[in-house]
Coordinates of N, CA and C in Angstrom, one line a residue:
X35 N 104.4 99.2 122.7 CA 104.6 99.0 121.3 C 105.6 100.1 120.8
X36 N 106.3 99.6 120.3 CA 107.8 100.4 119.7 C 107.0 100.9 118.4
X37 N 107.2 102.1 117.7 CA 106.9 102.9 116.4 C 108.2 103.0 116.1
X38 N 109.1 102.3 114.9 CA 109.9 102.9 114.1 C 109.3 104.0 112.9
X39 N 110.9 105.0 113.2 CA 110.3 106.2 112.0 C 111.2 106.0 111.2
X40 N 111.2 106.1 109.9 CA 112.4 106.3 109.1 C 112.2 107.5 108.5
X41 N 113.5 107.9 108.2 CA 113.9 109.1 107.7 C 114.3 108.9 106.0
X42 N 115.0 107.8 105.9 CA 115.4 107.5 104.6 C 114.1 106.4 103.9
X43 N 113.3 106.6 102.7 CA 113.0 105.9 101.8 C 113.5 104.6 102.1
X44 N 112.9 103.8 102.5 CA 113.5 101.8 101.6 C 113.5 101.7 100.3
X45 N 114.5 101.1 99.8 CA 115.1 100.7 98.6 C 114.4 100.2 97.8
X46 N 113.6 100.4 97.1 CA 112.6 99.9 96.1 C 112.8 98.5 95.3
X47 N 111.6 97.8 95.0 CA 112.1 96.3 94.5 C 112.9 96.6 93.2
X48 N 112.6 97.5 92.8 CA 113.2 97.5 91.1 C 114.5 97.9 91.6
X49 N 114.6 98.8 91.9 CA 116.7 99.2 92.3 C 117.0 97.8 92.8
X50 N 116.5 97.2 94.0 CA 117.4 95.7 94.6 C 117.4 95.1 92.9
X51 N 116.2 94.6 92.1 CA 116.7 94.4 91.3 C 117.5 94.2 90.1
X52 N 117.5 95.9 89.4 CA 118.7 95.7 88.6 C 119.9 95.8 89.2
X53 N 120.4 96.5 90.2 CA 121.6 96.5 91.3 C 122.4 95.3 92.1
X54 N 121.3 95.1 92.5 CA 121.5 93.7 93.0 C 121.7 91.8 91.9
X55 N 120.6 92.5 91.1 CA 120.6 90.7 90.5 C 121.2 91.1 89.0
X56 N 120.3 92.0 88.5 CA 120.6 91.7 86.9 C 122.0 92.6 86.3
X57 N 122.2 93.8 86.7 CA 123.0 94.1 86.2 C 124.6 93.4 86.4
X58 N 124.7 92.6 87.9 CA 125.9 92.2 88.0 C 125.8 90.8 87.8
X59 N 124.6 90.0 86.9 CA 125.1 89.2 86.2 C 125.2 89.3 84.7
X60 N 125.0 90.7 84.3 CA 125.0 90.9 82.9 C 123.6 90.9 82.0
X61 N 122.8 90.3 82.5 CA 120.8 90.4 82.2 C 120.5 91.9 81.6
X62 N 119.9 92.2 80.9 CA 119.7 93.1 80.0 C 118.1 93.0 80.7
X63 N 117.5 94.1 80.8 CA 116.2 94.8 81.0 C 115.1 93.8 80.3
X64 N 115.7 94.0 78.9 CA 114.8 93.2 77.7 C 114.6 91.6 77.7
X65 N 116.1 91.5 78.3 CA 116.0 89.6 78.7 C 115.4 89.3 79.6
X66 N 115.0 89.9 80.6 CA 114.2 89.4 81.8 C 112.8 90.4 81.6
X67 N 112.4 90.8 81.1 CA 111.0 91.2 81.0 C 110.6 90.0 80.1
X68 N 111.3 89.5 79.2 CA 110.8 88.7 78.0 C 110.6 87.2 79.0
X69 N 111.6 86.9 80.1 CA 112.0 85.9 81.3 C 110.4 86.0 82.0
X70 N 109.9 87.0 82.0 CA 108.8 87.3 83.3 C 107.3 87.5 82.4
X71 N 107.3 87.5 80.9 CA 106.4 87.5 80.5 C 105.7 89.2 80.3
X72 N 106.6 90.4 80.5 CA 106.1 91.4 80.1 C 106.9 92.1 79.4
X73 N 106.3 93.5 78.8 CA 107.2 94.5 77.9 C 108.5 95.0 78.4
X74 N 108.9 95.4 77.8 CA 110.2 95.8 78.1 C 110.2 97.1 79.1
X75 N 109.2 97.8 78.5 CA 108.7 99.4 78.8 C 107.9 99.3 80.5
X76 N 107.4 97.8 80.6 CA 106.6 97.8 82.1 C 108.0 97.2 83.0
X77 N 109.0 96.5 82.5 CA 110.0 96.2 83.5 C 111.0 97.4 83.9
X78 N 111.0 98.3 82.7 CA 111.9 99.4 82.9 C 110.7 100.2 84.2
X79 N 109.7 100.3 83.6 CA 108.7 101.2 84.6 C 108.9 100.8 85.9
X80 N 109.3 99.2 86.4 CA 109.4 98.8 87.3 C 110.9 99.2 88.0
X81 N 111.5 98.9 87.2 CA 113.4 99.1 87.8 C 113.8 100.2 88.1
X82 N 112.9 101.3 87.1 CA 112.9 102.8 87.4 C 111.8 103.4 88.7
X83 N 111.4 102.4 89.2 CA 110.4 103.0 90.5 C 109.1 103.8 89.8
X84 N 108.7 104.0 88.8 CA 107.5 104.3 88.3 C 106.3 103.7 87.9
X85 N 106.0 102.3 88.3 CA 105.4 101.5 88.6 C 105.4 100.2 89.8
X86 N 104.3 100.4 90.7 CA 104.4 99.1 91.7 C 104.7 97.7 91.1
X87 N 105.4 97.2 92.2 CA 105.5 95.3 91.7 C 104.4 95.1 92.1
X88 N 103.0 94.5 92.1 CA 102.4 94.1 92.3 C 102.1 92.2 92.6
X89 N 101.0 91.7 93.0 CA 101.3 90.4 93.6 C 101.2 89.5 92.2
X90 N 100.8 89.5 91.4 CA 101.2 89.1 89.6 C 102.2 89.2 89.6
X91 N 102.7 90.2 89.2 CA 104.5 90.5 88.6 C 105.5 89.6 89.7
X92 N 105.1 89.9 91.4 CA 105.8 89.6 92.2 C 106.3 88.0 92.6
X93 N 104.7 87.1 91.8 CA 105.0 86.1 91.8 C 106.2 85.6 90.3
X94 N 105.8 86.3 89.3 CA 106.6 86.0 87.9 C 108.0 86.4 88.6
X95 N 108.1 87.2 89.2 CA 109.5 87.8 89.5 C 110.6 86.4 90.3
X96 N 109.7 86.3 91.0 CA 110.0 85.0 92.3 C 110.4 83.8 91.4
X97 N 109.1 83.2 90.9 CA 109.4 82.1 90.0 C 111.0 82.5 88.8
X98 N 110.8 83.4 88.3 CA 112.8 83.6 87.5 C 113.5 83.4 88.1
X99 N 113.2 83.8 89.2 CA 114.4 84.2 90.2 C 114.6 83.3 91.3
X100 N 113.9 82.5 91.4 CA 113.9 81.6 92.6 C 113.6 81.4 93.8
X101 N 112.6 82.9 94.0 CA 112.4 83.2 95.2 C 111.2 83.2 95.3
X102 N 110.5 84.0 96.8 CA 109.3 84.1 96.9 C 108.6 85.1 96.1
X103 N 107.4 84.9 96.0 CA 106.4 86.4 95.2 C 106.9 87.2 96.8
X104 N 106.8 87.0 98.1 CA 106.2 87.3 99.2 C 107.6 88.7 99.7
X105 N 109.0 88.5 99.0 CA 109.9 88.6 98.8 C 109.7 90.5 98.1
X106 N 109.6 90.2 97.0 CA 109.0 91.3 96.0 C 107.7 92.0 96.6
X107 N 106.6 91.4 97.5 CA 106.0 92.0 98.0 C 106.0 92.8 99.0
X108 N 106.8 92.3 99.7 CA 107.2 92.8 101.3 C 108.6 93.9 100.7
X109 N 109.2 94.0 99.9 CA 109.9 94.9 99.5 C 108.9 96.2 99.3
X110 N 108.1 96.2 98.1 CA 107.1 96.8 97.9 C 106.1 97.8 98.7
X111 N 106.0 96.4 99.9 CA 104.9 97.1 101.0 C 105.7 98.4 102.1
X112 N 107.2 98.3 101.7 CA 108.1 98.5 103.0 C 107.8 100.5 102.1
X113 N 107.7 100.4 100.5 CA 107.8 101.5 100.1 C 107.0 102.1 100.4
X114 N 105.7 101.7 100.0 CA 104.3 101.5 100.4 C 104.1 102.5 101.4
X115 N 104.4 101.4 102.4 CA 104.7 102.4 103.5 C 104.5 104.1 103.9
X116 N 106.5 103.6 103.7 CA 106.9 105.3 103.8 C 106.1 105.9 103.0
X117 N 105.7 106.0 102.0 CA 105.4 106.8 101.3 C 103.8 107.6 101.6
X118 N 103.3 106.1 102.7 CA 101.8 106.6 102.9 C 102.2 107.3 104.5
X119 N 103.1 107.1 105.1 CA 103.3 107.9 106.2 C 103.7 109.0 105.7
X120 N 104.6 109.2 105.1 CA 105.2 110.9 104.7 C 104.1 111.6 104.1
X121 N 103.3 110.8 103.7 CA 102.0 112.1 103.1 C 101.5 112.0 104.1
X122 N 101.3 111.8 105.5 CA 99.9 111.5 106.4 C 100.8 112.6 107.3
X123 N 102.4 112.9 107.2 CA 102.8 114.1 108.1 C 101.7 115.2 108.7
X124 N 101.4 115.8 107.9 CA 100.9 117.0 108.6 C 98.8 116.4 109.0
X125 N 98.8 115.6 108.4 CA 97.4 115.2 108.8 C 96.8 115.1 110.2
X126 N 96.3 115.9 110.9 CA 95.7 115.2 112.3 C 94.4 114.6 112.4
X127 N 94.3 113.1 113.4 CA 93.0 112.8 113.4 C 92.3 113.6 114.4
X128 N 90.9 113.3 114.0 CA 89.8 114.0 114.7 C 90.1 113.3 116.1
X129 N 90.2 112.1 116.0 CA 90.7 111.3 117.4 C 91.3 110.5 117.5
X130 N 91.6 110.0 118.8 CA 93.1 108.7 118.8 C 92.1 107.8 119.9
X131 N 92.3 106.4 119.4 CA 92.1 105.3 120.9 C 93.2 104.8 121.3
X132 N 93.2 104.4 122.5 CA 94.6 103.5 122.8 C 95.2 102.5 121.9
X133 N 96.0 102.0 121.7 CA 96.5 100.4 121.2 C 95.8 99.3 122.3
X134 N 95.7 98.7 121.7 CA 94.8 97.3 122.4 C 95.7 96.7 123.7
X135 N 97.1 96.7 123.5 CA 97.8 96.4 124.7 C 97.4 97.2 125.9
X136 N 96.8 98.5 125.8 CA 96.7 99.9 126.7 C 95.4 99.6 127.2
X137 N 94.5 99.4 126.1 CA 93.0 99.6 126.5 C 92.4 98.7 127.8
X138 N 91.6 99.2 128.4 CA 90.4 98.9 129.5 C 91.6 98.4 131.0

């Protein structure tokens, strides 16, 4: 079993979003939170990385947009992630077992 490490952060769903979709069609913050059914202040919290997409939002996000909820989630989970490895750096466990390919 291969372990990728990253070094760099993944790209958060809210940056792909206003970077990617809304700003370079012209979409205003306000027009697509109002498109997705929330405040202005919870989409900015989102585009600004200060709040998770969650599997609600991720589906509303999908449905605007035309994509999957699964899409926004798996973006999400990639942050997720890193973020739960880089705190786990200096942690050691009490113990390790093999991976199940290894075992008996």
């Amino acid at each position: 079993m291969t372990v990728i490490i990253r070094k760099r952060r993944p790209t958060a769903p809210g940056e792909i979003l206003i970077e990617s979709i809304l700003r370079p069609r012209g979409i205003s913050i306000s027009r697509f939170a109002e498109a997705v059914g929330c405040s202005r202040k919870h989409m900015s919290d989102i585009v600004n990385g200060k709040v998770r997409v969650e599997g609600n939002m991720a589906a509303r996000i999908g449905k605007v947009l035309g994509t999957s909820a699964q899409v926004w989630i798996n973006l999400q989970a990639a942050v997720d992630g890193f973020e739960a490895e880089r705190a786990m750096r200096r942690w050691k466990p009490r113990m390790t077992f093999p991976p199940m390919d290894q075992a008996a």
